Short mmCIF file of C-alpha atoms in Angstrom, two decimals:
data_model
loop_
_atom_site.label_atom_id
_atom_site.label_comp_id
_atom_site.label_asym_id
_atom_site.label_seq_id
_atom_site.Cartn_x
_atom_site.Cartn_y
_atom_site.Cartn_z
CA MET A 1314 100.34 78.91 92.94
CA LYS A 1315 104.08 79.65 92.65
CA ASN A 1316 105.28 83.00 93.91
CA GLU A 1317 106.86 83.94 90.62
CA ASP A 1318 103.63 83.57 89.00
CA ILE A 1319 102.11 86.50 90.95
CA LYS A 1320 102.24 89.90 89.17
CA VAL A 1321 102.37 93.02 91.83
CA SER A 1322 101.49 96.44 90.45
CA VAL A 1323 103.31 98.86 92.47
CA ILE A 1324 101.29 102.29 92.42
CA ILE A 1325 103.16 105.38 93.02
CA PRO A 1326 101.33 108.76 93.06
CA VAL A 1327 103.96 111.74 91.99
CA TYR A 1328 103.71 115.26 93.08
CA ASN A 1329 105.99 118.02 92.81
CA GLU A 1330 107.01 118.56 96.41
CA ASN A 1331 108.47 114.95 96.36
CA SER A 1332 110.00 114.72 93.08
CA LYS A 1333 113.45 115.39 94.68
CA TYR A 1334 113.08 111.75 96.36
CA LEU A 1335 111.67 110.13 93.11
CA ASP A 1336 114.95 108.56 92.36
CA ASN A 1337 115.15 106.76 95.74
CA CYS A 1338 111.93 105.46 95.46
CA VAL A 1339 111.79 104.34 91.91
CA TYR A 1340 115.25 102.49 91.99
CA SER A 1341 114.34 100.67 95.38
CA ILE A 1342 111.31 99.17 93.42
CA CYS A 1343 113.27 98.38 90.42
CA ASN A 1344 115.87 96.74 92.28
CA GLN A 1345 113.57 94.42 94.23
CA SER A 1346 114.63 90.83 94.34
CA TYR A 1347 111.25 89.95 93.06
CA ARG A 1348 111.20 90.67 89.37
CA ASN A 1349 107.42 90.16 88.55
CA LEU A 1350 106.41 93.71 89.02
CA GLU A 1351 104.74 96.41 87.12
CA ILE A 1352 105.64 99.93 88.32
CA ILE A 1353 102.85 102.70 87.82
CA LEU A 1354 103.80 106.13 88.16
CA VAL A 1355 100.68 108.46 88.56
CA ASP A 1356 101.75 112.11 87.62
CA ASP A 1357 98.70 113.64 89.53
CA GLY A 1358 99.07 117.13 87.74
CA SER A 1359 102.64 117.99 88.67
CA SER A 1360 104.95 120.40 86.88
CA ALA A 1361 106.50 119.63 83.39
CA LEU A 1362 109.77 118.93 84.72
CA CYS A 1363 108.26 116.29 87.14
CA ARG A 1364 106.43 114.77 84.06
CA GLU A 1365 109.78 114.75 82.22
CA TYR A 1366 111.43 112.79 85.20
CA CYS A 1367 108.41 110.33 85.02
CA ASP A 1368 108.74 109.72 81.26
CA ALA A 1369 112.58 109.27 81.67
CA TYR A 1370 111.88 106.50 84.05
CA GLY A 1371 109.32 105.11 81.84
CA LYS A 1372 111.99 104.45 79.29
CA MET A 1373 114.46 103.40 81.76
CA ASP A 1374 112.65 99.93 82.65
CA GLN A 1375 110.20 98.43 80.51
CA ARG A 1376 107.97 97.51 83.64
CA ILE A 1377 107.61 101.01 84.41
CA LYS A 1378 104.20 102.62 83.18
CA VAL A 1379 103.69 106.38 83.61
CA ILE A 1380 100.27 107.94 83.41
CA HIS A 1381 99.75 111.59 83.02
CA LYS A 1382 96.23 113.31 84.65
CA GLU A 1383 95.07 116.48 86.08
CA ASN A 1384 95.33 116.75 89.70
CA GLY A 1385 92.65 114.88 91.75
CA GLY A 1386 94.44 114.02 95.05
CA SER A 1387 95.81 110.73 96.76
CA GLN A 1388 92.34 109.04 96.45
CA SER A 1389 91.99 109.83 92.59
CA ALA A 1390 95.52 108.97 91.87
CA ARG A 1391 95.30 105.68 93.57
CA ARG A 1392 92.14 104.77 91.60
CA THR A 1393 93.72 105.56 88.25
CA GLY A 1394 96.62 103.48 89.31
CA ILE A 1395 94.10 100.69 90.18
CA GLU A 1396 92.29 100.93 87.04
CA GLU A 1397 95.78 100.81 85.08
CA ALA A 1398 97.23 97.86 86.77
CA THR A 1399 97.68 94.70 85.21
CA GLY A 1400 98.63 92.65 88.26
CA GLU A 1401 96.84 90.31 90.38
CA TYR A 1402 97.82 92.36 93.43
CA VAL A 1403 98.28 95.92 93.99
CA ALA A 1404 100.78 98.09 96.07
CA PHE A 1405 101.13 101.51 97.17
CA VAL A 1406 104.29 103.57 97.80
CA ASP A 1407 104.65 107.32 98.64
CA SER A 1408 106.89 109.05 96.06
CA ASP A 1409 109.33 110.37 98.81
CA ASP A 1410 109.81 106.89 100.44
CA TRP A 1411 111.40 103.83 99.70
CA VAL A 1412 111.44 99.96 100.25
CA GLU A 1413 114.00 97.31 101.24
CA LEU A 1414 115.00 95.18 98.43
CA GLU A 1415 113.47 92.06 99.59
CA LEU A 1416 109.89 93.24 100.60
CA TYR A 1417 107.77 92.13 97.72
CA GLN A 1418 109.58 88.67 97.71
CA LYS A 1419 108.32 88.41 101.38
CA MET A 1420 105.13 89.25 100.30
CA ALA A 1421 104.79 87.06 97.40
CA GLU A 1422 105.79 84.07 99.17
CA ILE A 1423 102.67 84.65 101.78
CA ILE A 1424 100.24 85.30 98.74
CA ALA A 1425 101.15 81.77 97.30
CA LYS A 1426 100.34 80.18 100.17
CA ASN A 1427 96.77 81.53 100.75
CA GLN A 1428 95.95 84.13 98.26
CA PRO A 1429 94.35 86.57 100.69
CA ASP A 1430 92.35 89.78 99.85
CA MET A 1431 94.73 91.90 101.61
CA LEU A 1432 97.96 91.36 103.29
CA VAL A 1433 100.36 93.46 105.70
CA ALA A 1434 103.95 93.53 106.45
CA SER A 1435 103.45 95.27 109.60
CA ASN A 1436 106.55 97.03 110.66
CA TYR A 1437 108.54 99.92 108.89
CA TYR A 1438 111.36 102.36 109.33
CA ARG A 1439 111.12 105.95 110.19
CA ASN A 1440 113.87 108.09 108.56
CA TYR A 1441 114.43 111.56 109.65
CA ALA A 1442 116.50 114.32 107.67
CA ASP A 1443 119.47 114.17 110.25
CA GLY A 1444 119.97 110.58 109.10
CA THR A 1445 118.47 108.83 112.54
CA VAL A 1446 116.57 105.97 111.37
CA LEU A 1447 114.04 104.59 113.82
CA LYS A 1448 112.27 101.27 114.04
CA ALA A 1449 108.71 102.93 114.46
CA THR A 1450 106.90 99.91 115.27
CA ASP A 1451 107.50 96.53 116.71
CA ASN A 1452 104.23 94.51 115.81
CA LYS A 1453 104.72 90.87 116.28
CA ARG A 1454 101.21 89.29 114.87
CA GLU A 1455 101.44 87.01 111.97
CA GLY A 1456 98.78 84.58 110.71
CA PHE A 1457 96.23 84.00 107.97
CA TRP A 1458 92.51 84.53 108.91
CA GLU A 1459 89.30 84.30 107.20
CA ASN A 1460 86.48 86.87 107.94
CA CYS A 1461 84.54 84.49 110.26
CA ASP A 1462 87.53 84.98 112.54
CA PHE A 1463 88.23 88.50 111.99
CA GLU A 1464 86.25 89.55 115.28
CA ALA A 1465 88.29 87.50 117.37
CA GLU A 1466 91.83 87.53 115.66
CA VAL A 1467 91.90 90.73 113.41
CA PHE A 1468 89.84 93.56 114.74
CA PRO A 1469 91.02 93.50 118.33
CA TYR A 1470 94.65 94.16 117.04
CA PHE A 1471 93.56 96.90 114.42
CA ILE A 1472 93.38 100.27 116.32
CA LYS A 1473 93.32 98.97 119.68
CA THR A 1474 90.63 100.68 122.23
CA GLU A 1475 92.29 100.12 125.55
CA LYS A 1476 94.99 102.73 125.00
CA TYR A 1477 95.82 105.77 122.72
CA PHE A 1478 97.12 105.14 120.21
CA ASP A 1479 98.00 101.50 119.39
CA THR A 1480 97.79 99.14 116.45
CA GLU A 1481 99.28 96.05 115.24
CA PHE A 1482 98.35 96.53 111.70
CA PRO A 1483 99.18 100.09 110.39
CA VAL A 1484 96.92 102.89 109.45
CA ALA A 1485 98.89 103.31 106.07
CA MET A 1486 98.17 101.76 102.93
CA TRP A 1487 101.96 101.56 101.88
CA THR A 1488 102.17 98.53 104.40
CA TYR A 1489 99.69 96.45 102.47
CA LEU A 1490 99.08 94.65 99.29
CA PHE A 1491 95.54 94.05 97.91
CA LYS A 1492 94.16 91.89 95.29
CA LYS A 1493 93.53 94.21 92.43
CA ASP A 1494 89.80 93.26 91.89
CA PHE A 1495 89.27 93.76 95.46
CA ALA A 1496 90.83 97.15 95.86
CA TYR A 1497 89.05 98.43 92.57
CA VAL A 1498 85.78 97.34 94.55
CA ILE A 1499 86.72 99.17 97.70
CA VAL A 1500 88.13 102.34 96.07
CA LYS A 1501 84.75 102.75 94.28
CA LYS A 1502 82.86 102.67 97.38
CA ILE A 1503 84.79 105.62 98.61
CA SER A 1504 83.44 108.80 97.73
CA ASP A 1505 85.67 111.80 95.99
CA SER A 1506 84.26 114.02 98.65
CA LEU A 1507 86.52 112.70 101.35
CA LYS A 1508 89.64 114.86 101.07
CA THR A 1509 91.57 113.69 104.25
CA ALA A 1510 92.36 110.60 106.30
CA GLU A 1511 92.15 108.51 102.63
CA ASP A 1512 94.41 105.75 104.11
CA TYR A 1513 91.90 105.21 107.07
CA VAL A 1514 88.72 105.13 105.01
CA PHE A 1515 90.28 102.67 102.76
CA LEU A 1516 91.44 100.58 105.28
CA MET A 1517 88.57 100.19 107.39
CA THR A 1518 86.41 99.74 104.53
CA ALA A 1519 88.90 96.88 103.06
CA PHE A 1520 88.55 95.13 106.47
CA LEU A 1521 84.95 95.33 106.81
CA ASN A 1522 84.50 94.01 103.03
CA ALA A 1523 87.55 91.31 102.72
CA LYS A 1524 87.13 87.38 103.12
CA SER A 1525 90.72 86.77 104.19
CA PHE A 1526 93.91 88.78 105.70
CA SER A 1527 97.33 87.91 106.03
CA ALA A 1528 100.10 89.55 108.13
CA ILE A 1529 103.74 88.99 108.54
CA SER A 1530 105.95 91.09 110.82
CA TYR A 1531 108.75 91.83 108.26
CA ARG A 1532 110.01 95.42 108.14
CA GLY A 1533 110.50 96.55 104.64
CA TYR A 1534 109.13 100.10 104.32
CA HIS A 1535 111.12 103.36 105.10
CA TYR A 1536 108.94 106.28 105.65
CA ARG A 1537 110.43 109.68 105.24
CA SER A 1538 109.83 111.89 108.21
CA ASN A 1539 110.47 115.69 108.11
CA THR A 1540 111.17 117.27 111.30
CA ALA A 1541 111.52 120.65 109.48
CA SER A 1542 107.84 120.53 108.35
CA LYS A 1543 105.71 123.61 109.61
CA LEU A 1544 102.87 123.59 111.81
CA HIS A 1545 99.87 124.01 109.58
CA THR A 1546 96.09 123.20 110.07
CA ILE A 1547 93.69 122.16 107.30
CA LYS A 1548 90.93 124.61 106.56
CA ASN A 1549 87.42 123.19 107.72
CA VAL A 1550 89.27 119.74 108.84
CA LYS A 1551 86.69 119.30 111.50
CA LYS A 1552 83.98 119.03 108.70
CA LEU A 1553 85.90 117.11 106.46
CA LEU A 1554 86.90 114.62 109.06
CA TYR A 1555 83.33 114.31 110.35
CA LEU A 1556 82.42 113.31 106.66
CA VAL A 1557 84.96 110.43 107.20
CA TYR A 1558 83.46 109.77 110.46
CA GLU A 1559 79.98 109.26 109.07
CA ALA A 1560 81.35 107.51 105.99
CA VAL A 1561 82.85 104.89 108.07
CA GLU A 1562 79.86 104.57 110.48
CA HIS A 1563 77.33 103.94 107.29
CA GLU A 1564 79.99 101.18 106.47
CA ILE A 1565 80.29 99.38 109.81
CA SER A 1566 76.29 99.53 109.99
CA GLU A 1567 76.26 97.82 106.60
CA SER A 1568 78.56 94.91 107.94
CA ASN A 1569 77.36 91.85 109.72
CA TYR A 1570 80.03 92.46 112.37
CA ASP A 1571 79.42 93.57 116.14
CA GLN A 1572 79.30 97.52 115.79
CA GLY A 1573 80.18 98.74 119.22
CA GLU A 1574 83.89 98.15 119.24
CA LEU A 1575 84.41 99.03 115.57
CA LYS A 1576 82.55 102.52 116.37
CA GLN A 1577 84.78 103.23 118.98
CA LYS A 1578 87.86 102.77 116.79
CA ASN A 1579 86.26 105.07 114.43
CA ARG A 1580 85.79 107.64 117.36
CA ILE A 1581 89.53 107.07 118.17
CA ILE A 1582 90.94 107.51 114.64
CA ILE A 1583 88.96 110.52 114.03
CA PHE A 1584 90.30 112.23 117.23
CA HIS A 1585 93.58 111.10 116.65
CA SER A 1586 93.59 112.79 113.14
CA LEU A 1587 91.76 116.03 114.36
CA MET A 1588 94.46 116.24 117.13
CA LEU A 1589 97.06 115.89 114.63
CA ARG A 1590 95.68 118.27 112.15
CA ASP A 1591 93.84 121.11 114.37
CA TYR A 1592 94.25 120.69 118.10
CA LYS A 1593 92.42 124.00 118.56
CA VAL A 1594 88.99 122.71 117.47
CA LEU A 1595 89.20 120.01 120.35
CA PHE A 1596 90.91 122.55 123.06
CA GLU A 1597 87.99 124.99 122.47
CA THR A 1598 85.18 122.07 123.19
CA GLU A 1599 86.48 121.39 126.73
CA HIS A 1600 86.30 124.19 129.19
CA ASP A 1601 87.04 121.90 132.75
CA PHE A 1602 90.52 120.17 131.47
CA LEU A 1603 93.22 120.01 128.90
CA PHE A 1604 91.54 117.61 126.12
CA PRO A 1605 92.09 114.95 126.21
CA PHE A 1606 94.07 114.80 129.39
CA PRO A 1607 91.15 115.02 132.31
CA ARG A 1608 93.86 115.31 134.92
CA VAL A 1609 95.16 118.41 133.61
CA THR A 1610 92.77 121.04 134.95
CA LYS A 1611 92.95 124.60 134.50
CA GLY A 1612 95.70 126.75 135.95
CA SER A 1613 98.27 123.65 135.18
CA LYS A 1614 101.81 124.35 134.45
CA ILE A 1615 102.55 121.66 131.73
CA PHE A 1616 105.75 120.39 130.10
CA ILE A 1617 105.59 118.91 126.81
CA TYR A 1618 107.79 116.11 125.30
CA GLY A 1619 107.97 115.71 121.97
CA ALA A 1620 107.96 118.39 119.05
CA GLY A 1621 106.68 116.47 116.18
CA LYS A 1622 103.04 116.95 114.58
CA LEU A 1623 100.92 116.54 117.92
CA GLY A 1624 103.75 118.60 120.22
CA LYS A 1625 103.75 121.18 118.16
CA GLN A 1626 99.92 121.41 117.87
CA ILE A 1627 99.28 121.09 121.41
CA TYR A 1628 102.30 123.48 122.30
CA HIS A 1629 101.21 126.32 120.10
CA VAL A 1630 97.53 126.34 120.93
CA VAL A 1631 98.13 126.02 124.78
CA LYS A 1632 100.81 128.57 124.83
CA ASN A 1633 98.56 131.25 123.47
CA SER A 1634 95.97 130.28 126.16
CA SER A 1635 95.43 131.96 129.38
CA ASP A 1636 94.03 128.89 131.13
CA TYR A 1637 97.53 126.94 131.16
CA GLU A 1638 101.03 127.60 131.35
CA ILE A 1639 103.74 125.80 129.07
CA SER A 1640 107.09 125.59 130.79
CA GLY A 1641 108.66 124.06 127.99
CA ILE A 1642 109.11 121.46 125.33
CA ALA A 1643 111.60 118.71 124.74
CA ASP A 1644 112.67 116.42 122.09
CA ARG A 1645 115.55 113.86 121.17
CA ASN A 1646 116.27 116.06 118.04
CA TRP A 1647 116.21 119.25 120.16
CA GLU A 1648 118.94 120.73 117.82
CA SER A 1649 117.25 120.25 114.61
CA TYR A 1650 114.21 122.07 116.07
CA ARG A 1651 116.53 124.64 117.43
CA LYS A 1652 117.60 125.32 113.81
CA GLN A 1653 113.80 125.79 113.02
CA GLY A 1654 113.26 128.42 115.60
CA MET A 1655 111.43 126.52 118.02
CA GLU A 1656 112.60 126.77 121.79
CA VAL A 1657 113.06 123.09 122.19
CA ILE A 1658 115.48 121.78 125.06
CA ALA A 1659 117.43 118.52 125.37
CA PRO A 1660 115.44 115.76 127.40
CA GLU A 1661 118.11 115.96 130.03
CA ASP A 1662 117.33 119.46 130.98
CA ILE A 1663 113.47 118.65 131.72
CA LEU A 1664 114.50 118.83 135.60
CA ASP A 1665 115.35 122.35 135.26
CA LYS A 1666 112.00 123.24 134.64
CA GLU A 1667 108.88 123.75 137.10
CA PHE A 1668 105.65 121.64 136.28
CA ASP A 1669 102.75 120.31 137.40
CA TYR A 1670 102.17 117.74 134.50
CA VAL A 1671 104.27 116.18 131.75
CA ILE A 1672 102.61 115.30 128.60
CA ILE A 1673 104.43 112.98 126.12
CA ALA A 1674 103.07 114.12 122.81
CA ILE A 1675 103.87 111.07 120.85
CA THR A 1676 101.33 109.10 118.85
CA TYR A 1677 102.16 105.54 119.55
CA VAL A 1678 101.78 104.02 123.07
CA SER A 1679 104.84 101.75 122.85
CA VAL A 1680 107.04 105.09 122.05
CA ARG A 1681 105.61 106.78 124.77
CA GLU A 1682 106.05 104.29 127.49
CA GLN A 1683 109.65 104.16 126.15
CA ILE A 1684 110.01 107.92 126.51
CA LYS A 1685 108.32 107.64 130.10
CA LYS A 1686 110.76 104.87 131.17
CA MET A 1687 113.52 107.11 130.05
CA LEU A 1688 112.35 110.37 131.81
CA MET A 1689 111.49 108.30 135.05
CA GLU A 1690 115.14 107.18 135.16
CA MET A 1691 116.23 110.91 134.70
CA GLY A 1692 114.11 111.55 137.94
CA VAL A 1693 110.62 112.58 136.97
CA PRO A 1694 108.09 111.39 139.23
CA GLU A 1695 105.54 108.97 137.58
CA ASP A 1696 102.59 110.89 139.19
CA LYS A 1697 103.55 113.74 136.89
CA PHE A 1698 102.79 112.09 133.62
CA ALA A 1699 99.20 112.88 131.97
CA GLU A 1700 97.85 110.19 129.88
CA VAL A 1701 95.18 110.37 127.15
CA ASP A 1702 91.83 109.18 128.09
CA THR A 1703 89.99 107.74 125.28
CA ASN A 1704 86.66 108.06 127.36
CA VAL A 1705 86.67 111.80 126.17
CA PHE A 1706 86.42 110.90 122.69
CA ASP A 1707 82.81 111.74 122.26
CA GLU A 1708 80.84 112.30 119.37
CA LYS A 1709 79.39 115.53 120.73
CA HIS A 1710 83.07 117.08 120.17
CA LEU A 1711 82.82 116.05 116.53
CA VAL A 1712 79.34 117.76 115.57
CA ILE A 1713 79.81 120.59 113.44
#
């Protein structure tokens, strides 16, 4: 198969809050060096003005197809896009993000060789409002594997169980391509009752059902990260995530793979999602130490590094508790957070504070290790760092 023969349908769910970024998103796809694309804008119940934008794009490029539907959420929008797609493969892009001009050329070249059920370009950029651009991951694993090799060559690298949180294959659908027919089978298996962690459910279900998988380490996706996002929790998020947990547990039990390791991955991702969305419900389940940091016992004085989603969750919950004391919070983007009213200090000012433990509230272990090295070079003793212990990720903390 020649790579230019492979038609890729790129599905973009469109919502009001992201419409101001839509130009950048759409143009980055229209201008791809790989031309055999179908671009599907799924207007998921947006405003009249946003609908007009979508229709204007449809007139701009004959490869653009516009679908207007009532709001149904990301899972519904993706299902609609898959159903309307005419390409052999489907891709997904969030409407506030954009892609490098060579992304689909690189992926089509790999598809032409092996025609895998699913393919990932496993590295991406994280772009901040202040212009900062980070290489968010540094995944190096590449190859083609059939499902008989998944347990040895694929699963150990998807949501690793040794440390929190690490994965060679991102838990984000926008880094993957899927065969259209395969994606349709997967999306039909997922219940509409699941309202959170949709990417994880889709990807775990896909890995458990795929006959083949390819990975390249190309960095081609730009994820827009908003430091100005407010702290918020999702109502009944524990209940919603428990439904996700049960759905994936069922899918694992239906597979022919070893279940122990896969179920541990499931627990890790559910606790990870809960910590980012409503840390308070986990904080309240443990009375002897600060969940999930067993070394941090009651009465400890804590300093937090990282004012992103995880840092904000931990900071605000612990600050309002009488069991622990927060001595401060630092972040490399401290000036941006200061403008939002948060009392965030620069990393170099940490040593001016008193603390028993430092919690690096950053998701990925590779980034945490870089920050830990930086702080140690500044003079923070190694024994002051409190690490997440995944052994405390017990199902008893999830039961409603």
